[in-house]
PDB file of C-alpha atoms in Angstrom:
ATOM      1  CA  ASP Z 245      27.686  -4.970 -19.780  1.00 44.00           C
ATOM      2  CA  THR Z 246      24.910  -4.755 -17.217  1.00 46.00           C
ATOM      3  CA  VAL Z 247      24.006  -7.441 -14.772  1.00 45.00           C
ATOM      4  CA  ASP Z 248      20.540  -7.802 -13.309  1.00 54.00           C
ATOM      5  CA  ARG Z 249      20.926  -7.509  -9.589  1.00 57.00           C
ATOM      6  CA  VAL Z 250      18.115  -8.344  -7.220  1.00 72.00           C
ATOM      7  CA  THR Z 251      17.819  -6.302  -4.070  1.00 87.00           C
ATOM      8  CA  ALA Z 252      17.681  -8.595  -1.059  1.00 91.00           C
ATOM      9  CA  TYR Z 253      15.564  -7.816   1.977  1.00 94.00           C
ATOM     10  CA  PRO Z 254      15.436  -9.346   5.446  1.00 94.00           C
ATOM     11  CA  PHE Z 255      12.895 -12.176   5.627  1.00 94.00           C
ATOM     12  CA  LEU Z 256       9.476 -10.870   6.750  1.00 93.00           C
ATOM     13  CA  SER Z 257      10.441  -7.210   6.478  1.00 93.00           C
ATOM     14  CA  ASP Z 258       7.775  -5.005   4.883  1.00 91.00           C
ATOM     15  CA  GLU Z 259       9.870  -4.918   1.704  1.00 93.00           C
ATOM     16  CA  TRP Z 260      10.263  -8.703   1.668  1.00 93.00           C
ATOM     17  CA  ILE Z 261       6.507  -9.210   2.030  1.00 92.00           C
ATOM     18  CA  ALA Z 262       5.903  -6.776  -0.843  1.00 93.00           C
ATOM     19  CA  GLU Z 263       8.411  -8.681  -3.038  1.00 93.00           C
ATOM     20  CA  ALA Z 264       6.764 -12.008  -2.131  1.00 91.00           C
ATOM     21  CA  ARG Z 265       3.355 -10.554  -3.012  1.00 90.00           C
ATOM     22  CA  ASP Z 266       4.696  -9.341  -6.385  1.00 92.00           C
ATOM     23  CA  LEU Z 267       6.282 -12.738  -7.049  1.00 90.00           C
ATOM     24  CA  ARG Z 268       2.989 -14.460  -6.292  1.00 87.00           C
ATOM     25  CA  ALA Z 269       1.155 -12.098  -8.660  1.00 88.00           C
ATOM     26  CA  ARG Z 270       3.635 -12.850 -11.482  1.00 90.00           C
ATOM     27  CA  TYR Z 271       2.970 -16.587 -11.162  1.00 86.00           C
ATOM     28  CA  GLU Z 272      -0.726 -16.477 -10.261  1.00 83.00           C
ATOM     29  CA  HIS Z 273      -1.906 -17.576 -13.702  1.00 84.00           C
ATOM     30  CA  ARG Z 274       0.390 -20.646 -13.614  1.00 85.00           C
ATOM     31  CA  LEU Z 275      -0.405 -21.888 -10.117  1.00 78.00           C
ATOM     32  CA  PRO Z 276      -3.026 -24.555  -9.470  1.00 75.00           C
ATOM     33  CA  PRO Z 277      -5.885 -23.671  -7.127  1.00 74.00           C
ATOM     34  CA  PRO Z 278      -5.403 -24.807  -3.531  1.00 73.00           C
ATOM     35  CA  ARG Z 279      -6.699 -28.308  -2.786  1.00 74.00           C
ATOM     36  CA  THR Z 280      -8.211 -27.253   0.514  1.00 78.00           C
ATOM     37  CA  PRO Z 281      -8.969 -23.637   1.436  1.00 83.00           C
ATOM     38  CA  VAL Z 282      -7.131 -22.716   4.634  1.00 87.00           C
ATOM     39  CA  LYS Z 283      -7.189 -19.581   6.773  1.00 90.00           C
ATOM     40  CA  LEU Z 284      -4.114 -19.635   8.960  1.00 90.00           C
ATOM     41  CA  ASN Z 285      -2.958 -16.943  11.344  1.00 95.00           C
ATOM     42  CA  VAL Z 286       0.792 -16.890  11.862  1.00 94.00           C
ATOM     43  CA  VAL Z 287       2.812 -15.378  14.697  1.00 97.00           C
ATOM     44  CA  VAL Z 288       6.557 -15.280  14.026  1.00 96.00           C
ATOM     45  CA  THR Z 289       8.698 -14.435  17.054  1.00 96.00           C
ATOM     46  CA  GLY Z 290      12.322 -13.419  17.478  1.00 96.00           C
ATOM     47  CA  ILE Z 291      12.572 -11.373  14.269  1.00 96.00           C
ATOM     48  CA  PRO Z 292      15.887  -9.521  14.588  1.00 94.00           C
ATOM     49  CA  HIS Z 293      15.045  -6.572  12.309  1.00 92.00           C
ATOM     50  CA  ARG Z 294      11.558  -5.718  13.659  1.00 89.00           C
ATOM     51  CA  ALA Z 295      11.313  -3.305  16.577  1.00 90.00           C
ATOM     52  CA  ASP Z 296       8.926  -5.530  18.541  1.00 92.00           C
ATOM     53  CA  GLY Z 297      10.585  -8.729  17.277  1.00 94.00           C
ATOM     54  CA  GLU Z 298       7.290 -10.161  16.075  1.00 96.00           C
ATOM     55  CA  LEU Z 299       5.064 -10.407  13.026  1.00 95.00           C
ATOM     56  CA  ARG Z 300       1.387 -11.173  13.218  1.00 96.00           C
ATOM     57  CA  GLY Z 301       0.372 -12.317   9.774  1.00 94.00           C
ATOM     58  CA  HIS Z 302      -1.864 -14.725   7.911  1.00 92.00           C
ATOM     59  CA  ILE Z 303      -2.090 -17.083   4.979  1.00 88.00           C
ATOM     60  CA  ASP Z 304      -5.506 -17.354   3.344  1.00 87.00           C
ATOM     61  CA  SER Z 305      -5.488 -19.923   0.549  1.00 81.00           C
ATOM     62  CA  SER Z 306      -9.254 -19.598   0.061  1.00 76.00           C
ATOM     63  CA  ASP Z 307      -8.455 -16.755  -2.351  1.00 68.00           C
ATOM     64  CA  GLY Z 308      -5.347 -18.453  -3.742  1.00 65.00           C
ATOM     65  CA  GLN Z 309      -2.965 -16.488  -1.522  1.00 64.00           C
ATOM     66  CA  THR Z 310      -0.267 -18.701  -0.041  1.00 71.00           C
ATOM     67  CA  ILE Z 311       2.268 -16.124   1.118  1.00 76.00           C
ATOM     68  CA  ILE Z 312       2.355 -14.425   4.482  1.00 83.00           C
ATOM     69  CA  GLU Z 313       0.431 -11.166   4.559  1.00 88.00           C
ATOM     70  CA  GLN Z 314       0.452  -8.810   7.531  1.00 90.00           C
ATOM     71  CA  GLY Z 315      -2.368  -8.845  10.055  1.00 93.00           C
ATOM     72  CA  HIS Z 316      -4.569 -11.627  11.359  1.00 96.00           C
ATOM     73  CA  VAL Z 317      -7.806 -12.827   9.771  1.00 92.00           C
ATOM     74  CA  ASP Z 318     -11.039 -13.344  11.657  1.00 93.00           C
ATOM     75  CA  ASP Z 319     -12.122 -16.933  12.308  1.00 92.00           C
ATOM     76  CA  PRO Z 320      -8.908 -18.719  11.287  1.00 93.00           C
ATOM     77  CA  ASP Z 321      -8.845 -22.491  10.925  1.00 93.00           C
ATOM     78  CA  ALA Z 322      -5.667 -22.469  13.004  1.00 93.00           C
ATOM     79  CA  THR Z 323      -3.024 -20.194  14.469  1.00 95.00           C
ATOM     80  CA  VAL Z 324       0.611 -21.220  14.380  1.00 93.00           C
ATOM     81  CA  THR Z 325       3.319 -19.562  16.460  1.00 96.00           C
ATOM     82  CA  VAL Z 326       6.871 -20.165  15.327  1.00 95.00           C
ATOM     83  CA  ASP Z 327      10.319 -18.653  15.768  1.00 96.00           C
ATOM     84  CA  TYR Z 328      12.007 -16.677  12.988  1.00 95.00           C
ATOM     85  CA  ASP Z 329      14.556 -19.351  11.991  1.00 94.00           C
ATOM     86  CA  THR Z 330      11.896 -22.050  11.705  1.00 93.00           C
ATOM     87  CA  ALA Z 331       9.638 -19.761   9.651  1.00 92.00           C
ATOM     88  CA  LYS Z 332      12.519 -19.005   7.305  1.00 92.00           C
ATOM     89  CA  ALA Z 333      13.267 -22.739   6.969  1.00 90.00           C
ATOM     90  CA  ALA Z 334       9.608 -23.381   6.112  1.00 86.00           C
ATOM     91  CA  PHE Z 335       8.949 -20.475   3.755  1.00 84.00           C
ATOM     92  CA  VAL Z 336      12.285 -19.718   2.079  1.00 88.00           C
ATOM     93  CA  THR Z 337      14.811 -22.544   2.238  1.00 85.00           C
ATOM     94  CA  GLN Z 338      12.176 -25.310   2.218  1.00 81.00           C
ATOM     95  CA  ASP Z 339      14.209 -27.202   4.843  1.00 85.00           C
ATOM     96  CA  GLN Z 340      11.568 -29.706   5.921  1.00 83.00           C
ATOM     97  CA  GLN Z 341      14.034 -31.494   8.201  1.00 89.00           C
ATOM     98  CA  ALA Z 342      14.618 -28.273  10.174  1.00 90.00           C
ATOM     99  CA  VAL Z 343      10.863 -27.705  10.382  1.00 86.00           C
ATOM    100  CA  MET Z 344      10.238 -31.258  11.625  1.00 88.00           C
ATOM    101  CA  GLN Z 345      13.042 -30.918  14.168  1.00 93.00           C
ATOM    102  CA  ALA Z 346      11.557 -27.622  15.407  1.00 92.00           C
ATOM    103  CA  PHE Z 347       8.171 -29.304  15.723  1.00 88.00           C
ATOM    104  CA  LEU Z 348       9.623 -32.190  17.715  1.00 91.00           C
ATOM    105  CA  MET Z 349      11.482 -29.714  19.951  1.00 93.00           C
ATOM    106  CA  GLY Z 350       8.259 -27.845  20.731  1.00 92.00           C
ATOM    107  CA  LYS Z 351       9.217 -24.698  18.801  1.00 92.00           C
ATOM    108  CA  ILE Z 352       5.995 -24.742  16.774  1.00 92.00           C
ATOM    109  CA  PHE Z 353       2.765 -24.039  18.624  1.00 92.00           C
ATOM    110  CA  LEU Z 354      -0.533 -24.764  16.923  1.00 92.00           C
ATOM    111  CA  GLU Z 355      -3.990 -23.767  18.059  1.00 94.00           C
ATOM    112  CA  GLY Z 356      -6.954 -24.964  16.054  1.00 94.00           C
ATOM    113  CA  ASP Z 357      -7.428 -27.492  13.273  1.00 89.00           C
ATOM    114  CA  ALA Z 358      -4.097 -29.243  12.633  1.00 85.00           C
ATOM    115  CA  SER Z 359      -5.542 -31.017   9.578  1.00 84.00           C
ATOM    116  CA  LYS Z 360      -5.872 -27.649   7.810  1.00 78.00           C
ATOM    117  CA  LEU Z 361      -2.184 -26.900   8.325  1.00 74.00           C
ATOM    118  CA  LEU Z 362      -1.322 -30.361   7.019  1.00 74.00           C
ATOM    119  CA  ALA Z 363      -3.599 -29.802   4.015  1.00 70.00           C
ATOM    120  CA  LEU Z 364      -1.774 -26.556   3.224  1.00 69.00           C
ATOM    121  CA  GLN Z 365       1.562 -28.394   3.377  1.00 68.00           C
ATOM    122  CA  ALA Z 366       0.277 -31.355   1.365  1.00 63.00           C
ATOM    123  CA  GLY Z 367      -0.690 -29.035  -1.475  1.00 60.00           C
ATOM    124  CA  GLN Z 368       2.932 -27.962  -1.884  1.00 64.00           C
ATOM    125  CA  ASN Z 369       5.395 -30.026  -3.896  1.00 65.00           C
ATOM    126  CA  PRO Z 370       8.875 -28.551  -3.395  1.00 64.00           C
ATOM    127  CA  THR Z 371      10.291 -30.650  -6.264  1.00 73.00           C
ATOM    128  CA  ASP Z 372       7.771 -29.390  -8.827  1.00 78.00           C
ATOM    129  CA  PRO Z 373       9.717 -27.367 -11.453  1.00 85.00           C
ATOM    130  CA  LEU Z 374       7.397 -24.369 -11.038  1.00 83.00           C
ATOM    131  CA  ALA Z 375       7.823 -24.451  -7.238  1.00 81.00           C
ATOM    132  CA  VAL Z 376      11.611 -24.709  -7.639  1.00 84.00           C
ATOM    133  CA  GLU Z 377      11.573 -21.661  -9.925  1.00 88.00           C
ATOM    134  CA  ILE Z 378       9.444 -19.641  -7.499  1.00 86.00           C
ATOM    135  CA  TYR Z 379      11.519 -20.565  -4.441  1.00 86.00           C
ATOM    136  CA  ASP Z 380      14.759 -19.798  -6.287  1.00 89.00           C
ATOM    137  CA  GLN Z 381      13.432 -16.313  -6.992  1.00 90.00           C
ATOM    138  CA  MET Z 382      12.267 -15.924  -3.386  1.00 89.00           C
ATOM    139  CA  ARG Z 383      15.696 -16.911  -2.087  1.00 90.00           C
ATOM    140  CA  ALA Z 384      17.254 -14.343  -4.457  1.00 91.00           C
ATOM    141  CA  PHE Z 385      15.405 -11.455  -2.781  1.00 93.00           C
ATOM    142  CA  THR Z 386      15.853 -12.815   0.753  1.00 93.00           C
ATOM    143  CA  ALA Z 387      18.880 -11.432   2.572  1.00 90.00           C
ATOM    144  CA  ASP Z 388      21.038 -13.860   4.497  1.00 77.00           C
ATOM    145  CA  GLY Z 389      21.051 -13.656   8.242  1.00 54.00           C
TER     146      GLY Z 389
END
C-alpha cells in the first residue's frame, strides 16, 4: 500500500520556484490568457531560509507566466516590495484579508503603475474550481513556517 507523498519546500526557495513552474506547465493548456499583460518586478524581504533574506523576482503575464520567477525584468510596469509573510499570504494561502491589512499597514511598497498590479489581481478568481485545484496543489508542496 503506497501513498503518494509530496515533498514540501520552503516558500520561494529554489526548489519551490521549480515546483511552481512545473505546476504552471501542467495546467498551461487549461488556463485562460491574461486579461492585461503585466510585467511586475517583485522584491520579497525577510525570507528566513535565504542567506541574504531577499528574493528579487518577477511576474510577466505577457507570456502567460503568472508565477514568481527569479531575477528582475527590464522596463517593468511596476515593482512591488513586500515582506515574506505577506507574499506567502498573497501567493499561497490566498488570504486577501492579510494582504489588504499589510497594504493598509504600509508593508507593501509599490513603484510604478498601480493599475497594472490591480489588473493582475482582477484576472484571478480564487473561487474558480481550476484555481482552487491549482492552489491546493501549491499548498501541498509549500512547507509550513
